[in-house]
XYZ file of C-alpha atoms in Angstrom:
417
model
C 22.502 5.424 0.958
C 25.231 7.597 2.585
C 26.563 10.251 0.863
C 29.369 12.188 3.504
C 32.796 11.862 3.021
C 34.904 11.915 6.088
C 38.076 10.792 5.354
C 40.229 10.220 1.906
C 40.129 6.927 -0.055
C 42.816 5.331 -2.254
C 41.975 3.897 -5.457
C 39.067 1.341 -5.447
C 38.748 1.476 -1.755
C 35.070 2.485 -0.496
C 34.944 6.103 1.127
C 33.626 5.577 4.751
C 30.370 6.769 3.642
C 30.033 4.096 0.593
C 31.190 6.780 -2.220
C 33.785 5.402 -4.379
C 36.162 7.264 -6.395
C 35.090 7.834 -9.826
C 38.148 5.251 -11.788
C 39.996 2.656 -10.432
C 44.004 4.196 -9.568
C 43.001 7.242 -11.983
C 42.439 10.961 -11.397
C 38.443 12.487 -11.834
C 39.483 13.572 -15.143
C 40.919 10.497 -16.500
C 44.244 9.021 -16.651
C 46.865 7.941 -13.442
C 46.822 10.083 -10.604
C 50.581 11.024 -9.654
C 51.567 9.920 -5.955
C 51.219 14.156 -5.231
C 47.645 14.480 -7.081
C 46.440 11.444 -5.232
C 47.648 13.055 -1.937
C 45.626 16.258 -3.095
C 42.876 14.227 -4.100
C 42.698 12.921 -0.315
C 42.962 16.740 0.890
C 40.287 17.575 -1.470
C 37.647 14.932 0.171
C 38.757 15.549 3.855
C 38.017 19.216 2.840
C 34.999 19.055 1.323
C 33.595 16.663 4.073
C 34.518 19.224 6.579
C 32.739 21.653 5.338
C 29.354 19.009 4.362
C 29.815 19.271 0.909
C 29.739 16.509 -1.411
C 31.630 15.777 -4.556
C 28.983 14.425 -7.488
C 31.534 12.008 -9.707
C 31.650 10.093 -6.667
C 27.926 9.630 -6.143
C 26.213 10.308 -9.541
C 25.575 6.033 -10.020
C 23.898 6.058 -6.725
C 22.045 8.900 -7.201
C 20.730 8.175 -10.784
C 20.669 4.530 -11.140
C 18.864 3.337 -14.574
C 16.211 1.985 -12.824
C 14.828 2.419 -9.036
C 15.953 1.232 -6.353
C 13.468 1.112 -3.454
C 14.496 0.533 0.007
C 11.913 -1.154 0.854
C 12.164 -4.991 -0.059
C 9.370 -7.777 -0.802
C 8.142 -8.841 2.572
C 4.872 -10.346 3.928
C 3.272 -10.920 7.280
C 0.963 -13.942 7.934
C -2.129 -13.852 9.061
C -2.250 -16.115 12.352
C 0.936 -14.245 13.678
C -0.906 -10.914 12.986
C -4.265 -11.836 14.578
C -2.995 -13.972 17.794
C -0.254 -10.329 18.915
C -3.408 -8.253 17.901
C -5.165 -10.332 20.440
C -2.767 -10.372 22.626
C -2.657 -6.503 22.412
C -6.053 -6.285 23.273
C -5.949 -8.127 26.428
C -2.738 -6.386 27.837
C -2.859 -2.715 26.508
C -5.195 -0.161 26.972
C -6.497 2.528 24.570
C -5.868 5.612 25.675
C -4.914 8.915 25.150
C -0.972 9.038 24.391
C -0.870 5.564 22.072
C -4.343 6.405 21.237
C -4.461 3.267 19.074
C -4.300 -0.074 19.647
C -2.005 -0.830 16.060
C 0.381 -3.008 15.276
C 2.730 -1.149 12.203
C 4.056 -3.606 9.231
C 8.162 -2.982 9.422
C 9.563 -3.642 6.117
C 13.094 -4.818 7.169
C 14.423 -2.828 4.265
C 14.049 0.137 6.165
C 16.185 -0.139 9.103
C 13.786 -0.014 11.830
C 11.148 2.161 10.856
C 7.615 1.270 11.220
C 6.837 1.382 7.695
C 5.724 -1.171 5.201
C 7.031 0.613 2.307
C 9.213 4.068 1.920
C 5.935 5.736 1.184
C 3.205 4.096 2.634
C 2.129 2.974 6.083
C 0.419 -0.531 6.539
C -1.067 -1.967 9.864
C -3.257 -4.101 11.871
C -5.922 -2.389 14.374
C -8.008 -3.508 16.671
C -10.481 -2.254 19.208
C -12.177 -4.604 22.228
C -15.850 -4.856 23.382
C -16.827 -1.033 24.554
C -13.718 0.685 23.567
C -13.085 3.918 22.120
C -10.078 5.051 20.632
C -9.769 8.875 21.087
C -11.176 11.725 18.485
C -7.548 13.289 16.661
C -6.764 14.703 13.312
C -3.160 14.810 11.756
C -2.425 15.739 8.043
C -1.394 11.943 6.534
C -4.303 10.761 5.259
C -5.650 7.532 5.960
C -7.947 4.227 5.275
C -9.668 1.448 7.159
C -10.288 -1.474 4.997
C -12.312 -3.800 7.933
C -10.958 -7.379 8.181
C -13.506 -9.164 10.884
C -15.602 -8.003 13.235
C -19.292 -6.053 13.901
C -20.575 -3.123 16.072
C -18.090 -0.695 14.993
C -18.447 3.136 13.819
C -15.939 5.613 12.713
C -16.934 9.232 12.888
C -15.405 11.427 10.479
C -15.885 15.159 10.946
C -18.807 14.594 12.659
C -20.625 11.854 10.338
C -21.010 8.442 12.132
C -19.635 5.508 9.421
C -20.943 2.421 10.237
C -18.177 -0.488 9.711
C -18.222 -4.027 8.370
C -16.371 -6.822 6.722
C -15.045 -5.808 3.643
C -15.813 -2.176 3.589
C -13.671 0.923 3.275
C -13.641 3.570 5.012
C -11.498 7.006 4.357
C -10.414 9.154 7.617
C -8.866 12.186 5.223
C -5.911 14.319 5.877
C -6.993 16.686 8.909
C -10.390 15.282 9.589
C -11.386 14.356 12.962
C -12.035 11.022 13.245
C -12.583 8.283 16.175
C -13.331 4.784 16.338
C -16.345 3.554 19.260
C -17.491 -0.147 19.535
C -21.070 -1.108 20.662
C -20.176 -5.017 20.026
C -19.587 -7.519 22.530
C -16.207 -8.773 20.336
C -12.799 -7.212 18.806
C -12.994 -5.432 15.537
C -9.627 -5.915 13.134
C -9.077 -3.754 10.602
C -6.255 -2.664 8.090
C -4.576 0.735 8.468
C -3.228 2.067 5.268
C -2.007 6.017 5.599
C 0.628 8.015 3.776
C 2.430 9.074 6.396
C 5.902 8.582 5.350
C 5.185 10.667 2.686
C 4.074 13.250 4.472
C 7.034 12.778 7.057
C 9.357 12.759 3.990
C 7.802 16.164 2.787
C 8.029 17.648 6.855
C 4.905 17.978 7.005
C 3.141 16.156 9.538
C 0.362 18.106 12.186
C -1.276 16.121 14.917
C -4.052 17.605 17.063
C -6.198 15.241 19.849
C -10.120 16.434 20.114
C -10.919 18.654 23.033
C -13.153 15.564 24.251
C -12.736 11.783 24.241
C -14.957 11.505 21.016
C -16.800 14.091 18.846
C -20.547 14.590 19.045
C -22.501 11.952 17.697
C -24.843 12.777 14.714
C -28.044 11.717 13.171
C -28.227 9.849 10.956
C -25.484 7.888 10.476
C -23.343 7.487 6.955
C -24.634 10.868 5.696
C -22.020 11.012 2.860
C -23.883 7.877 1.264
C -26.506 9.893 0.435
C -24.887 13.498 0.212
C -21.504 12.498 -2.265
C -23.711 12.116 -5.729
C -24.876 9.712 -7.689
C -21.450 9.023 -9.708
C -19.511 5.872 -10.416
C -17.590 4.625 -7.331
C -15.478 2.421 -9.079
C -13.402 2.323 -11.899
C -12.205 -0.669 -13.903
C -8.277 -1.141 -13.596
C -7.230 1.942 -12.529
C -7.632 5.779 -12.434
C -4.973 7.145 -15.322
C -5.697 10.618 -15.869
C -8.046 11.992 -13.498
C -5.467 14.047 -11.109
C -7.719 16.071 -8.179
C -6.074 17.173 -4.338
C -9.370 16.773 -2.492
C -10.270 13.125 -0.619
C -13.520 12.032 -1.946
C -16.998 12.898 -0.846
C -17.949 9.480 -0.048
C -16.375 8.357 2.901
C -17.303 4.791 3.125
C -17.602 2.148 0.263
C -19.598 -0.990 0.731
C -18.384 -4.383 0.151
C -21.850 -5.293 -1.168
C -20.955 -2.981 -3.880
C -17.642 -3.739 -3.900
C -17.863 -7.260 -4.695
C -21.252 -6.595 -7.048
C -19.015 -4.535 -9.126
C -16.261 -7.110 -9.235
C -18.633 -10.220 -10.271
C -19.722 -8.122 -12.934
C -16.613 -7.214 -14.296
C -15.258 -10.920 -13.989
C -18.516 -11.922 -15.767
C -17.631 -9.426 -18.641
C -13.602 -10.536 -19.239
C -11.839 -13.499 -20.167
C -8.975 -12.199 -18.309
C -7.266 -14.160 -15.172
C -7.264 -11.094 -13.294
C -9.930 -7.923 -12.431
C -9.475 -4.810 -11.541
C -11.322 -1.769 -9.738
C -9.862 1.059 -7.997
C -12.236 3.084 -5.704
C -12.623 6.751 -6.764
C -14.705 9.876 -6.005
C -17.891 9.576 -7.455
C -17.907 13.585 -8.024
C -14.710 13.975 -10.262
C -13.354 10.253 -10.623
C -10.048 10.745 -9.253
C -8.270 8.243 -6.218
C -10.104 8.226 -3.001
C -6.939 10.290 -1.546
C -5.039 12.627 -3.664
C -1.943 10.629 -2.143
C -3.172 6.888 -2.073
C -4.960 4.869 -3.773
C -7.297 1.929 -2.985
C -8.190 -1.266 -5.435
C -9.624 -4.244 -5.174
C -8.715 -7.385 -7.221
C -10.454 -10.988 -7.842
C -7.842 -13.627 -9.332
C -10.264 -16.434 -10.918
C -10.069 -19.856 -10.371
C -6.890 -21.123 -11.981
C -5.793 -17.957 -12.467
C -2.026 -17.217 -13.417
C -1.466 -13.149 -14.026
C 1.702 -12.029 -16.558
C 4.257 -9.773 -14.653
C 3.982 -6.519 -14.121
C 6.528 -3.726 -12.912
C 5.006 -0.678 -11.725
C 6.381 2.825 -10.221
C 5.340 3.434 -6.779
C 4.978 1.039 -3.558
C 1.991 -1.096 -3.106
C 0.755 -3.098 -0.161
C -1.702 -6.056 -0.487
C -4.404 -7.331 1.899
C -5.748 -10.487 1.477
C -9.492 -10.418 1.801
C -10.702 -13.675 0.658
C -9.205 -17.340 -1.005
C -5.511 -18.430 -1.154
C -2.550 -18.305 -3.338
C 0.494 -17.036 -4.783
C 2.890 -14.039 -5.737
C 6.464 -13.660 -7.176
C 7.781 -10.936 -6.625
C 11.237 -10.432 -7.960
C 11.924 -14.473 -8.668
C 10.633 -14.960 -4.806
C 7.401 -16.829 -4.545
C 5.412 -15.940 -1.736
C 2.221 -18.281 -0.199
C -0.468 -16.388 0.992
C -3.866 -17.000 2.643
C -6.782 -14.541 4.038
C -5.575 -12.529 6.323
C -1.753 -12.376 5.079
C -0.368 -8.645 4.490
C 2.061 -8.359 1.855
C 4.312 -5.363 -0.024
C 5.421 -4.971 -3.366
C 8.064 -2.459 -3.531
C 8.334 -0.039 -6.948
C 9.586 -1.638 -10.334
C 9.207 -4.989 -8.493
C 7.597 -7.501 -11.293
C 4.698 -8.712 -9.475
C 2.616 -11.280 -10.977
C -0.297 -13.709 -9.022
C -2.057 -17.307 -8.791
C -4.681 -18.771 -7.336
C -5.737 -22.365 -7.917
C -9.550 -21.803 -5.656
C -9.831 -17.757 -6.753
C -9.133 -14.912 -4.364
C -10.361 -11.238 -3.104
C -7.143 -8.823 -2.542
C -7.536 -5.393 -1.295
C -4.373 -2.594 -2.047
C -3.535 0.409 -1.522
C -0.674 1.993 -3.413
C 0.856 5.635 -3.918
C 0.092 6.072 -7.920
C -2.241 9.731 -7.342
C 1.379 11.214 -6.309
C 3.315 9.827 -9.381
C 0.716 10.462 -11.866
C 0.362 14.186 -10.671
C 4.427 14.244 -11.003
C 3.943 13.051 -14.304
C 6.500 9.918 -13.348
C 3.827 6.906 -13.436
C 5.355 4.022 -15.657
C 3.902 -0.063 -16.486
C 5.421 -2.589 -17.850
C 3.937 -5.954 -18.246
C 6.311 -8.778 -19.318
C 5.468 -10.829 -21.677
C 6.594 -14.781 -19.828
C 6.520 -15.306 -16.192
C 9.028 -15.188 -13.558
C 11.915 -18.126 -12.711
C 11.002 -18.534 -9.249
C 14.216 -18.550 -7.008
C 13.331 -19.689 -3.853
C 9.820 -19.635 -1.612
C 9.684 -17.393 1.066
C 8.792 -18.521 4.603
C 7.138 -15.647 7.014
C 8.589 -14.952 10.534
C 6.780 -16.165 13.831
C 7.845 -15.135 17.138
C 10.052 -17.823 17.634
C 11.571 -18.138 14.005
C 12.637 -14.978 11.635
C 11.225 -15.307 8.398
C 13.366 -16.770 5.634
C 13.419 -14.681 2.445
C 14.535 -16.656 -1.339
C 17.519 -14.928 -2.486
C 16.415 -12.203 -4.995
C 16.174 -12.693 -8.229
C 18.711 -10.892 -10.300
C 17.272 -7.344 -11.373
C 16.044 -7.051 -14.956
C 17.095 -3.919 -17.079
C 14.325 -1.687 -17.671
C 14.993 -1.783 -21.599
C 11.392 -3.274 -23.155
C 11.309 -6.300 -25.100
C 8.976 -6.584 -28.171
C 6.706 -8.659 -26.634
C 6.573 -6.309 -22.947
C 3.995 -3.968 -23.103
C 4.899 -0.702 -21.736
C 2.124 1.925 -20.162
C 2.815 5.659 -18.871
């Protein structure tokens, strides 16, 4: 949205920078404008333009609309497309200082060509080749590795060598040092989640490279397993009123434990979906105090009720197949397959075999606001239209949207702050 007016407007016709005048042939106030007040009207807006100044009764809908409006729209990437570029990538660029990763950024076409996945969140596909290290830096976004495929890799955070393997999550916090060193004799793909258009958003982004290629490496490796505590590092469904602005202690969690945790909370509910969300084990808040990172098993069968959420979210699917709506669009997806749902989207999954999907999301940030709203519908989604991911020679083909749904609660919706 545009805000700027540069030139006058007559009634019902859009100012050039999509304002509107406030009534259709009338004044502000009410009532027909005379041919002279409209002509002062015009003066008025050229003026105030000229000077960068903008009137509100033109702009109040767009600024306060009853429900959001995220720029970011439903969008998903498919796995083979992902893996055979990253591959690509590794054979014809080098990591070096400059790039410094090898990444390939999700670009939600919502957002007019910036690298983004969401408006607040960053979502990517990395890899490093046989031998390779990708240079020791530390910026302010924070960020997480969730590991796709791939052994022999080890991310050293502030000096304490993490180990990396399938399914595991690792944290690089905001201003840590942190570099990524293979040992393997094959690539390592991960997923990049950060916050960094957040932090761009609040001005506020540092970047600093190491003085040397990669920090000194120290014995043993994954201290923090043993140093964070003994506390839970998990909670079911997600954190709700634990609020804290320090990263947790524990910088990598295990997908031994990760998926022991989930077939024990599977075994314990009747429900079609489970739930955890990773957390500090010393105070139980979100991993990050910007992001947060959950995992979730869909059972065999399994058909989830909607659910509109504040705040962006972007799924990675771990393990199994199935399905989303999002907004009336259905969307097919497979291990491998990256996908966003954008805030106040209704969201709601299947799977006919069962699935693993990992997320990340930026709840910590609307919780500490105080702004953090649910609502689960009570009957599933029309579905619109199916939509079909792009390949390099095709775009993708999205279902027109489904139209949006006031934010008003029925009896039956269930509503959660």
């Amino acid at each position: 949205m545009t805000y700027g007016t540069t030139a006058s407007a007559r009634d019902g016709e859009e100012l050039p920078s999509g304002e509107q005048l406030s009534t259709d042939g009338e004044a502000p106030g009410g009532g027909e404008a005379p041919a002279d007040e409209e002509a002062q009207l015009a003066s008025l807006y050229r003026d105030l333009a000229a000077v960068d100044l903008h009137p509100l009764w033109t702009i109040t809908r767009n600024l306060l609309p009853p429900t959001p409006r995220p720029r970011s729209v439903p969008w998903l990437w498919s796995a083979p497309v992902l893996t055979d570029l990253a591959e690509r990538a590794l054979r014809l660029v080098p990591v070096e200082r400059g790039g410094e990763r090898r990444v390939l950024s999700l670009g939600n076409p919502g957002l007019g060509g910036l690298p983004y996945a969401a408006g607040t969140l960053w979502g990517a596909i990395q890899c490093l080749g046989q031998g390779e290290t990708a240079p020791a830096h530390r910026h302010t976004p924070g960020a997480i590795r969730f590991i796709l495929s791939g052994d022999g890799v080890a991310t050293t955070v502030d000096g304490d060598v993490c180990d990396m393997h399938p399914g595991d999550l690792v944290l690089t916090p905001s201003w840590n040092w942190h570099d990524h060193s293979s040992t393997s004799d094959g690539p390592m793909l991960w997923f990049d989640g950060l916050d960094l258009p957040m932090i761009e958003a609040l001005d506020a982004v540092f970047f600093e490279p190491y003085p040397d290629l990669r920090q000194p490496e120290e014995t043993p490796h994954n201290r923090s397993e043993t140093t964070a505590g003994p506390g839970p590092r998990f909670v079911s469904g997600a954190v709700r009123d634990v609020v804290d602005g320090r990263h947790s202690p524990l910088l990598v969690y295990r997908w031994t434990d990760t998926d022991r945790e989930l077939t024990r909370l599977a075994a314990e509910s009747a429900e079609p979906l489970v739930s955890l969300e990773f957390v500090s084990p010393q105070t139980g808040a979100s991993v990050l105090p910007t992001m947060n990172c959950g995992m979730h098993r869909l059972a065999p069968g399994a058909h989830t009720l909607p659910v509109r959420r504040t705040g962006n979210a972007v799924f990675v699917v771990y393990r199994g197949s199935g399905s989303s709506v999002i907004d009336g669009q259905r969307f097919d997806w497979s291990a491998g397959d990256m996908f966003v749902v954008p805030s106040w989207a209704a969201a709601e999954h299947t799977s006919a075999e069962g699935a693993d999907l990992f997320s990340i999301g930026d709840s910590p940030v609307l919780r500490a606001l105080g702004i953090y709203r649910e609502l689960t519908l009570a009957a599933p989604q029309s579905v619109t239209g199916v939509f079909t991911p792009a390949t390099p020679a095709a775009p993708a083909v999205p279902a027109t949207p489904a139209a949006p749904v006031t934010s008003a609660a029925t009896n039956q919706d269930q509503v959660r702050s």
